[in-house]
Amino acid sequence: MAAPIAFEPPSIQKAWQAFLQHIPVVLVSWVGSIVLSLLAVLAYGLIIVAVSAIIGSSDAALGLGAVLAQLVQLPFSILASLLSVLLVAVPALYYERGEVVTISTAAQLLTGRWWRYVLAGLFFSLVTTIGFLLCILPGIAVALVTPVFINRIFVTDMGIGEAFSQSFQVVYRSENGLSFVGLEVLTAIVVGLLALATCGLGGFVVIPMASFFLQNVAYQRGLLR
């Protein structure tokens, strides 16, 4: 059973207060994922340059360099993804437990079952990609399940497939599911406009705020319990 605060009426003010309480872990998530992403790009470029300098610039050499570069950057990309997903996982844990999630707690969470989160991310990315290939709309439908799916992955022990199935059913077949989807879309538009108006800088604040807000909404409307 989630904490009592999860079922309180959501508001922008409450999302702001939750964000302020979690600035340290949000900052680590943002900075860490950005740095690791840059390192992944740098590693990719360095491998390509090194292979070209050693073997040459033929098509075969460039192909080999691309494969090696992708293998080298893979760990950086995985770590960056794990840190970035905290922007949704931390709000989920906060409303589930009713306690502020510290950097230490987040670190223990990721290191404890990192394989589960990586597999869940790969599974969700694959399903979303297939959805976008099937005329885009199915991919959008899957993407809108994200807040509920990540919640189920991080706060329960259910299998990845079961978590996805339950999340999809809850979002699209429950009484308040479609209203939640509508609010997700509206929130995404507002977040996008605010980020655009601030040259992207506002996104560092409004994106985690939106995550806290949507998790609160999902609990309060009965999508999560």
PDB file of N, CA and C in Angstrom, residues 10-95:
ATOM      1  N   PRO A  10      -3.454  16.054  -6.299  1.00  0.00           N
ATOM      2  CA  PRO A  10      -2.208  16.580  -6.862  1.00  0.00           C
ATOM      3  C   PRO A  10      -2.322  18.057  -7.197  1.00  0.00           C
ATOM      4  N   SER A  11      -1.197  18.735  -7.179  1.00  0.00           N
ATOM      5  CA  SER A  11      -1.155  20.146  -7.557  1.00  0.00           C
ATOM      6  C   SER A  11       0.259  20.501  -7.978  1.00  0.00           C
ATOM      7  N   ILE A  12       0.384  21.605  -8.687  1.00  0.00           N
ATOM      8  CA  ILE A  12       1.702  22.074  -9.112  1.00  0.00           C
ATOM      9  C   ILE A  12       2.546  22.434  -7.892  1.00  0.00           C
ATOM     10  N   GLN A  13       1.899  23.017  -6.886  1.00  0.00           N
ATOM     11  CA  GLN A  13       2.617  23.401  -5.676  1.00  0.00           C
ATOM     12  C   GLN A  13       3.210  22.187  -4.971  1.00  0.00           C
ATOM     13  N   LYS A  14       2.442  21.103  -4.886  1.00  0.00           N
ATOM     14  CA  LYS A  14       2.946  19.891  -4.240  1.00  0.00           C
ATOM     15  C   LYS A  14       4.075  19.263  -5.057  1.00  0.00           C
ATOM     16  N   ALA A  15       3.958  19.321  -6.374  1.00  0.00           N
ATOM     17  CA  ALA A  15       5.027  18.802  -7.231  1.00  0.00           C
ATOM     18  C   ALA A  15       6.299  19.622  -7.048  1.00  0.00           C
ATOM     19  N   TRP A  16       6.139  20.929  -6.898  1.00  0.00           N
ATOM     20  CA  TRP A  16       7.287  21.816  -6.675  1.00  0.00           C
ATOM     21  C   TRP A  16       7.963  21.509  -5.340  1.00  0.00           C
ATOM     22  N   GLN A  17       7.170  21.322  -4.307  1.00  0.00           N
ATOM     23  CA  GLN A  17       7.729  21.011  -2.993  1.00  0.00           C
ATOM     24  C   GLN A  17       8.465  19.670  -3.012  1.00  0.00           C
ATOM     25  N   ALA A  18       7.880  18.684  -3.701  1.00  0.00           N
ATOM     26  CA  ALA A  18       8.533  17.374  -3.809  1.00  0.00           C
ATOM     27  C   ALA A  18       9.847  17.491  -4.572  1.00  0.00           C
ATOM     28  N   PHE A  19       9.836  18.310  -5.603  1.00  0.00           N
ATOM     29  CA  PHE A  19      11.064  18.534  -6.372  1.00  0.00           C
ATOM     30  C   PHE A  19      12.151  19.156  -5.492  1.00  0.00           C
ATOM     31  N   LEU A  20      11.778  20.172  -4.714  1.00  0.00           N
ATOM     32  CA  LEU A  20      12.757  20.834  -3.838  1.00  0.00           C
ATOM     33  C   LEU A  20      13.365  19.850  -2.843  1.00  0.00           C
ATOM     34  N   GLN A  21      12.561  18.934  -2.344  1.00  0.00           N
ATOM     35  CA  GLN A  21      13.057  17.949  -1.385  1.00  0.00           C
ATOM     36  C   GLN A  21      14.037  16.964  -2.027  1.00  0.00           C
ATOM     37  N   HIS A  22      13.944  16.820  -3.333  1.00  0.00           N
ATOM     38  CA  HIS A  22      14.755  15.819  -4.026  1.00  0.00           C
ATOM     39  C   HIS A  22      15.797  16.440  -4.962  1.00  0.00           C
ATOM     40  N   ILE A  23      16.131  17.697  -4.749  1.00  0.00           N
ATOM     41  CA  ILE A  23      17.107  18.359  -5.619  1.00  0.00           C
ATOM     42  C   ILE A  23      18.436  17.592  -5.688  1.00  0.00           C
ATOM     43  N   PRO A  24      18.991  17.099  -4.564  1.00  0.00           N
ATOM     44  CA  PRO A  24      20.281  16.391  -4.658  1.00  0.00           C
ATOM     45  C   PRO A  24      20.251  15.196  -5.601  1.00  0.00           C
ATOM     46  N   VAL A  25      19.251  14.309  -5.454  1.00  0.00           N
ATOM     47  CA  VAL A  25      19.208  13.118  -6.287  1.00  0.00           C
ATOM     48  C   VAL A  25      18.832  13.461  -7.734  1.00  0.00           C
ATOM     49  N   VAL A  26      17.995  14.476  -7.923  1.00  0.00           N
ATOM     50  CA  VAL A  26      17.653  14.912  -9.279  1.00  0.00           C
ATOM     51  C   VAL A  26      18.884  15.489  -9.968  1.00  0.00           C
ATOM     52  N   LEU A  27      19.654  16.273  -9.228  1.00  0.00           N
ATOM     53  CA  LEU A  27      20.871  16.867  -9.787  1.00  0.00           C
ATOM     54  C   LEU A  27      21.867  15.793 -10.193  1.00  0.00           C
ATOM     55  N   VAL A  28      22.050  14.802  -9.334  1.00  0.00           N
ATOM     56  CA  VAL A  28      22.956  13.692  -9.656  1.00  0.00           C
ATOM     57  C   VAL A  28      22.478  12.957 -10.899  1.00  0.00           C
ATOM     58  N   SER A  29      21.179  12.763 -10.998  1.00  0.00           N
ATOM     59  CA  SER A  29      20.611  12.076 -12.155  1.00  0.00           C
ATOM     60  C   SER A  29      20.868  12.846 -13.436  1.00  0.00           C
ATOM     61  N   TRP A  30      20.595  14.150 -13.410  1.00  0.00           N
ATOM     62  CA  TRP A  30      20.810  14.976 -14.601  1.00  0.00           C
ATOM     63  C   TRP A  30      22.287  15.034 -14.981  1.00  0.00           C
ATOM     64  N   VAL A  31      23.125  15.441 -14.033  1.00  0.00           N
ATOM     65  CA  VAL A  31      24.550  15.622 -14.315  1.00  0.00           C
ATOM     66  C   VAL A  31      25.196  14.297 -14.713  1.00  0.00           C
ATOM     67  N   GLY A  32      24.897  13.254 -13.958  1.00  0.00           N
ATOM     68  CA  GLY A  32      25.487  11.955 -14.248  1.00  0.00           C
ATOM     69  C   GLY A  32      25.122  11.433 -15.627  1.00  0.00           C
ATOM     70  N   SER A  33      23.844  11.525 -15.988  1.00  0.00           N
ATOM     71  CA  SER A  33      23.412  11.021 -17.299  1.00  0.00           C
ATOM     72  C   SER A  33      23.999  11.846 -18.438  1.00  0.00           C
ATOM     73  N   ILE A  34      24.108  13.158 -18.237  1.00  0.00           N
ATOM     74  CA  ILE A  34      24.695  14.014 -19.281  1.00  0.00           C
ATOM     75  C   ILE A  34      26.174  13.714 -19.470  1.00  0.00           C
ATOM     76  N   VAL A  35      26.903  13.610 -18.356  1.00  0.00           N
ATOM     77  CA  VAL A  35      28.341  13.327 -18.429  1.00  0.00           C
ATOM     78  C   VAL A  35      28.590  11.965 -19.082  1.00  0.00           C
ATOM     79  N   LEU A  36      27.831  10.964 -18.676  1.00  0.00           N
ATOM     80  CA  LEU A  36      28.014   9.628 -19.240  1.00  0.00           C
ATOM     81  C   LEU A  36      27.645   9.592 -20.726  1.00  0.00           C
ATOM     82  N   SER A  37      26.637  10.341 -21.100  1.00  0.00           N
ATOM     83  CA  SER A  37      26.261  10.408 -22.518  1.00  0.00           C
ATOM     84  C   SER A  37      27.369  11.053 -23.341  1.00  0.00           C
ATOM     85  N   LEU A  38      27.969  12.114 -22.800  1.00  0.00           N
ATOM     86  CA  LEU A  38      29.079  12.774 -23.489  1.00  0.00           C
ATOM     87  C   LEU A  38      30.288  11.845 -23.588  1.00  0.00           C
ATOM     88  N   LEU A  39      30.540  11.093 -22.523  1.00  0.00           N
ATOM     89  CA  LEU A  39      31.647  10.130 -22.550  1.00  0.00           C
ATOM     90  C   LEU A  39      31.402   9.043 -23.594  1.00  0.00           C
ATOM     91  N   ALA A  40      30.145   8.637 -23.735  1.00  0.00           N
ATOM     92  CA  ALA A  40      29.802   7.628 -24.740  1.00  0.00           C
ATOM     93  C   ALA A  40      30.090   8.155 -26.145  1.00  0.00           C
ATOM     94  N   VAL A  41      29.713   9.394 -26.396  1.00  0.00           N
ATOM     95  CA  VAL A  41      29.971  10.008 -27.707  1.00  0.00           C
ATOM     96  C   VAL A  41      31.470  10.156 -27.942  1.00  0.00           C
ATOM     97  N   LEU A  42      32.190  10.598 -26.898  1.00  0.00           N
ATOM     98  CA  LEU A  42      33.641  10.762 -27.004  1.00  0.00           C
ATOM     99  C   LEU A  42      34.318   9.418 -27.273  1.00  0.00           C
ATOM    100  N   ALA A  43      33.907   8.381 -26.552  1.00  0.00           N
ATOM    101  CA  ALA A  43      34.491   7.046 -26.749  1.00  0.00           C
ATOM    102  C   ALA A  43      34.237   6.550 -28.159  1.00  0.00           C
ATOM    103  N   TYR A  44      33.043   6.790 -28.663  1.00  0.00           N
ATOM    104  CA  TYR A  44      32.703   6.383 -30.028  1.00  0.00           C
ATOM    105  C   TYR A  44      33.629   7.060 -31.035  1.00  0.00           C
ATOM    106  N   GLY A  45      33.791   8.374 -30.881  1.00  0.00           N
ATOM    107  CA  GLY A  45      34.641   9.120 -31.806  1.00  0.00           C
ATOM    108  C   GLY A  45      36.093   8.696 -31.745  1.00  0.00           C
ATOM    109  N   LEU A  46      36.590   8.472 -30.526  1.00  0.00           N
ATOM    110  CA  LEU A  46      37.998   8.093 -30.365  1.00  0.00           C
ATOM    111  C   LEU A  46      38.279   6.727 -30.991  1.00  0.00           C
ATOM    112  N   ILE A  47      37.355   5.784 -30.835  1.00  0.00           N
ATOM    113  CA  ILE A  47      37.541   4.454 -31.423  1.00  0.00           C
ATOM    114  C   ILE A  47      37.559   4.539 -32.942  1.00  0.00           C
ATOM    115  N   ILE A  48      36.659   5.326 -33.505  1.00  0.00           N
ATOM    116  CA  ILE A  48      36.613   5.489 -34.960  1.00  0.00           C
ATOM    117  C   ILE A  48      37.919   6.072 -35.474  1.00  0.00           C
ATOM    118  N   VAL A  49      38.415   7.106 -34.794  1.00  0.00           N
ATOM    119  CA  VAL A  49      39.673   7.757 -35.192  1.00  0.00           C
ATOM    120  C   VAL A  49      40.841   6.789 -35.065  1.00  0.00           C
ATOM    121  N   ALA A  50      40.870   6.030 -33.934  1.00  0.00           N
ATOM    122  CA  ALA A  50      41.975   5.100 -33.704  1.00  0.00           C
ATOM    123  C   ALA A  50      41.998   3.992 -34.746  1.00  0.00           C
ATOM    124  N   VAL A  51      40.843   3.425 -35.049  1.00  0.00           N
ATOM    125  CA  VAL A  51      40.772   2.353 -36.039  1.00  0.00           C
ATOM    126  C   VAL A  51      41.168   2.873 -37.419  1.00  0.00           C
ATOM    127  N   SER A  52      40.721   4.069 -37.757  1.00  0.00           N
ATOM    128  CA  SER A  52      41.064   4.664 -39.054  1.00  0.00           C
ATOM    129  C   SER A  52      42.563   4.909 -39.167  1.00  0.00           C
ATOM    130  N   ALA A  53      43.182   5.340 -38.037  1.00  0.00           N
ATOM    131  CA  ALA A  53      44.612   5.630 -38.054  1.00  0.00           C
ATOM    132  C   ALA A  53      45.440   4.349 -38.147  1.00  0.00           C
ATOM    133  N   ILE A  54      44.944   3.262 -37.529  1.00  0.00           N
ATOM    134  CA  ILE A  54      45.715   2.023 -37.495  1.00  0.00           C
ATOM    135  C   ILE A  54      45.481   1.164 -38.737  1.00  0.00           C
ATOM    136  N   ILE A  55      44.220   1.017 -39.113  1.00  0.00           N
ATOM    137  CA  ILE A  55      43.880   0.115 -40.220  1.00  0.00           C
ATOM    138  C   ILE A  55      43.725   0.840 -41.545  1.00  0.00           C
ATOM    139  N   GLY A  56      43.208   2.063 -41.475  1.00  0.00           N
ATOM    140  CA  GLY A  56      42.955   2.815 -42.702  1.00  0.00           C
ATOM    141  C   GLY A  56      41.515   3.295 -42.740  1.00  0.00           C
ATOM    142  N   SER A  57      41.156   3.953 -43.818  1.00  0.00           N
ATOM    143  CA  SER A  57      39.816   4.538 -43.916  1.00  0.00           C
ATOM    144  C   SER A  57      38.941   3.832 -44.942  1.00  0.00           C
ATOM    145  N   SER A  58      39.212   2.575 -45.193  1.00  0.00           N
ATOM    146  CA  SER A  58      38.387   1.817 -46.126  1.00  0.00           C
ATOM    147  C   SER A  58      37.013   1.557 -45.515  1.00  0.00           C
ATOM    148  N   ASP A  59      36.083   1.112 -46.340  1.00  0.00           N
ATOM    149  CA  ASP A  59      34.733   0.832 -45.844  1.00  0.00           C
ATOM    150  C   ASP A  59      34.757  -0.273 -44.789  1.00  0.00           C
ATOM    151  N   ALA A  60      35.600  -1.279 -45.008  1.00  0.00           N
ATOM    152  CA  ALA A  60      35.700  -2.384 -44.050  1.00  0.00           C
ATOM    153  C   ALA A  60      36.241  -1.895 -42.711  1.00  0.00           C
ATOM    154  N   ALA A  61      37.248  -1.017 -42.769  1.00  0.00           N
ATOM    155  CA  ALA A  61      37.840  -0.480 -41.550  1.00  0.00           C
ATOM    156  C   ALA A  61      36.839   0.376 -40.790  1.00  0.00           C
ATOM    157  N   LEU A  62      36.113   1.203 -41.530  1.00  0.00           N
ATOM    158  CA  LEU A  62      35.112   2.051 -40.883  1.00  0.00           C
ATOM    159  C   LEU A  62      33.988   1.221 -40.274  1.00  0.00           C
ATOM    160  N   GLY A  63      33.613   0.132 -40.965  1.00  0.00           N
ATOM    161  CA  GLY A  63      32.588  -0.753 -40.420  1.00  0.00           C
ATOM    162  C   GLY A  63      33.036  -1.428 -39.144  1.00  0.00           C
ATOM    163  N   LEU A  64      34.294  -1.905 -39.130  1.00  0.00           N
ATOM    164  CA  LEU A  64      34.855  -2.520 -37.926  1.00  0.00           C
ATOM    165  C   LEU A  64      34.943  -1.498 -36.799  1.00  0.00           C
ATOM    166  N   GLY A  65      35.373  -0.287 -37.148  1.00  0.00           N
ATOM    167  CA  GLY A  65      35.479   0.771 -36.141  1.00  0.00           C
ATOM    168  C   GLY A  65      34.130   1.106 -35.531  1.00  0.00           C
ATOM    169  N   ALA A  66      33.095   1.122 -36.359  1.00  0.00           N
ATOM    170  CA  ALA A  66      31.755   1.437 -35.860  1.00  0.00           C
ATOM    171  C   ALA A  66      31.269   0.375 -34.883  1.00  0.00           C
ATOM    172  N   VAL A  67      31.546  -0.906 -35.214  1.00  0.00           N
ATOM    173  CA  VAL A  67      31.134  -2.000 -34.327  1.00  0.00           C
ATOM    174  C   VAL A  67      31.872  -1.912 -32.999  1.00  0.00           C
ATOM    175  N   LEU A  68      33.191  -1.725 -33.061  1.00  0.00           N
ATOM    176  CA  LEU A  68      33.985  -1.621 -31.828  1.00  0.00           C
ATOM    177  C   LEU A  68      33.564  -0.405 -31.002  1.00  0.00           C
ATOM    178  N   ALA A  69      33.282   0.703 -31.691  1.00  0.00           N
ATOM    179  CA  ALA A  69      32.894   1.931 -30.995  1.00  0.00           C
ATOM    180  C   ALA A  69      31.573   1.735 -30.256  1.00  0.00           C
ATOM    181  N   GLN A  70      30.643   1.044 -30.873  1.00  0.00           N
ATOM    182  CA  GLN A  70      29.357   0.804 -30.230  1.00  0.00           C
ATOM    183  C   GLN A  70      29.508  -0.094 -29.008  1.00  0.00           C
ATOM    184  N   LEU A  71      30.403  -1.072 -29.096  1.00  0.00           N
ATOM    185  CA  LEU A  71      30.642  -1.956 -27.955  1.00  0.00           C
ATOM    186  C   LEU A  71      31.277  -1.196 -26.794  1.00  0.00           C
ATOM    187  N   VAL A  72      32.208  -0.294 -27.120  1.00  0.00           N
ATOM    188  CA  VAL A  72      32.891   0.471 -26.079  1.00  0.00           C
ATOM    189  C   VAL A  72      31.943   1.461 -25.404  1.00  0.00           C
ATOM    190  N   GLN A  73      31.054   2.079 -26.185  1.00  0.00           N
ATOM    191  CA  GLN A  73      30.174   3.088 -25.611  1.00  0.00           C
ATOM    192  C   GLN A  73      28.957   2.483 -24.908  1.00  0.00           C
ATOM    193  N   LEU A  74      28.724   1.179 -25.104  1.00  0.00           N
ATOM    194  CA  LEU A  74      27.545   0.540 -24.528  1.00  0.00           C
ATOM    195  C   LEU A  74      27.454   0.683 -23.005  1.00  0.00           C
ATOM    196  N   PRO A  75      28.536   0.414 -22.249  1.00  0.00           N
ATOM    197  CA  PRO A  75      28.433   0.574 -20.787  1.00  0.00           C
ATOM    198  C   PRO A  75      28.078   1.999 -20.370  1.00  0.00           C
ATOM    199  N   PHE A  76      28.656   2.991 -21.070  1.00  0.00           N
ATOM    200  CA  PHE A  76      28.339   4.383 -20.748  1.00  0.00           C
ATOM    201  C   PHE A  76      26.863   4.670 -21.005  1.00  0.00           C
ATOM    202  N   SER A  77      26.346   4.154 -22.114  1.00  0.00           N
ATOM    203  CA  SER A  77      24.946   4.381 -22.471  1.00  0.00           C
ATOM    204  C   SER A  77      23.999   3.731 -21.474  1.00  0.00           C
ATOM    205  N   ILE A  78      24.350   2.527 -21.025  1.00  0.00           N
ATOM    206  CA  ILE A  78      23.507   1.825 -20.050  1.00  0.00           C
ATOM    207  C   ILE A  78      23.468   2.585 -18.730  1.00  0.00           C
ATOM    208  N   LEU A  79      24.643   3.032 -18.272  1.00  0.00           N
ATOM    209  CA  LEU A  79      24.698   3.783 -17.016  1.00  0.00           C
ATOM    210  C   LEU A  79      23.938   5.101 -17.122  1.00  0.00           C
ATOM    211  N   ALA A  80      24.063   5.760 -18.269  1.00  0.00           N
ATOM    212  CA  ALA A  80      23.342   7.017 -18.481  1.00  0.00           C
ATOM    213  C   ALA A  80      21.833   6.790 -18.439  1.00  0.00           C
ATOM    214  N   SER A  81      21.384   5.694 -19.036  1.00  0.00           N
ATOM    215  CA  SER A  81      19.956   5.372 -19.037  1.00  0.00           C
ATOM    216  C   SER A  81      19.457   5.069 -17.631  1.00  0.00           C
ATOM    217  N   LEU A  82      20.268   4.339 -16.847  1.00  0.00           N
ATOM    218  CA  LEU A  82      19.880   4.017 -15.483  1.00  0.00           C
ATOM    219  C   LEU A  82      19.737   5.279 -14.635  1.00  0.00           C
ATOM    220  N   LEU A  83      20.639   6.225 -14.826  1.00  0.00           N
ATOM    221  CA  LEU A  83      20.557   7.470 -14.061  1.00  0.00           C
ATOM    222  C   LEU A  83      19.379   8.329 -14.508  1.00  0.00           C
ATOM    223  N   SER A  84      19.146   8.379 -15.804  1.00  0.00           N
ATOM    224  CA  SER A  84      18.055   9.222 -16.302  1.00  0.00           C
ATOM    225  C   SER A  84      16.683   8.684 -15.894  1.00  0.00           C
ATOM    226  N   VAL A  85      16.558   7.359 -15.774  1.00  0.00           N
ATOM    227  CA  VAL A  85      15.260   6.782 -15.397  1.00  0.00           C
ATOM    228  C   VAL A  85      14.907   7.111 -13.951  1.00  0.00           C
ATOM    229  N   LEU A  86      15.897   7.538 -13.169  1.00  0.00           N
ATOM    230  CA  LEU A  86      15.629   7.950 -11.791  1.00  0.00           C
ATOM    231  C   LEU A  86      14.663   9.134 -11.740  1.00  0.00           C
ATOM    232  N   LEU A  87      14.601   9.919 -12.809  1.00  0.00           N
ATOM    233  CA  LEU A  87      13.698  11.071 -12.834  1.00  0.00           C
ATOM    234  C   LEU A  87      12.238  10.646 -12.717  1.00  0.00           C
ATOM    235  N   VAL A  88      11.956   9.406 -13.062  1.00  0.00           N
ATOM    236  CA  VAL A  88      10.602   8.862 -12.894  1.00  0.00           C
ATOM    237  C   VAL A  88      10.556   7.900 -11.708  1.00  0.00           C
ATOM    238  N   ALA A  89      11.632   7.137 -11.512  1.00  0.00           N
ATOM    239  CA  ALA A  89      11.657   6.144 -10.433  1.00  0.00           C
ATOM    240  C   ALA A  89      11.645   6.796  -9.055  1.00  0.00           C
ATOM    241  N   VAL A  90      12.350   7.907  -8.899  1.00  0.00           N
ATOM    242  CA  VAL A  90      12.395   8.583  -7.595  1.00  0.00           C
ATOM    243  C   VAL A  90      11.004   9.060  -7.170  1.00  0.00           C
ATOM    244  N   PRO A  91      10.239   9.733  -8.032  1.00  0.00           N
ATOM    245  CA  PRO A  91       8.866  10.087  -7.642  1.00  0.00           C
ATOM    246  C   PRO A  91       8.020   8.868  -7.295  1.00  0.00           C
ATOM    247  N   ALA A  92       8.198   7.770  -8.035  1.00  0.00           N
ATOM    248  CA  ALA A  92       7.443   6.552  -7.748  1.00  0.00           C
ATOM    249  C   ALA A  92       7.753   6.048  -6.342  1.00  0.00           C
ATOM    250  N   LEU A  93       9.029   6.010  -5.995  1.00  0.00           N
ATOM    251  CA  LEU A  93       9.436   5.550  -4.671  1.00  0.00           C
ATOM    252  C   LEU A  93       8.975   6.508  -3.575  1.00  0.00           C
ATOM    253  N   TYR A  94       9.019   7.791  -3.871  1.00  0.00           N
ATOM    254  CA  TYR A  94       8.622   8.802  -2.883  1.00  0.00           C
ATOM    255  C   TYR A  94       7.160   8.620  -2.481  1.00  0.00           C
ATOM    256  N   TYR A  95       6.284   8.455  -3.458  1.00  0.00           N
ATOM    257  CA  TYR A  95       4.865   8.312  -3.143  1.00  0.00           C
ATOM    258  C   TYR A  95       4.526   6.911  -2.622  1.00  0.00           C
TER     259      TYR A  95
END
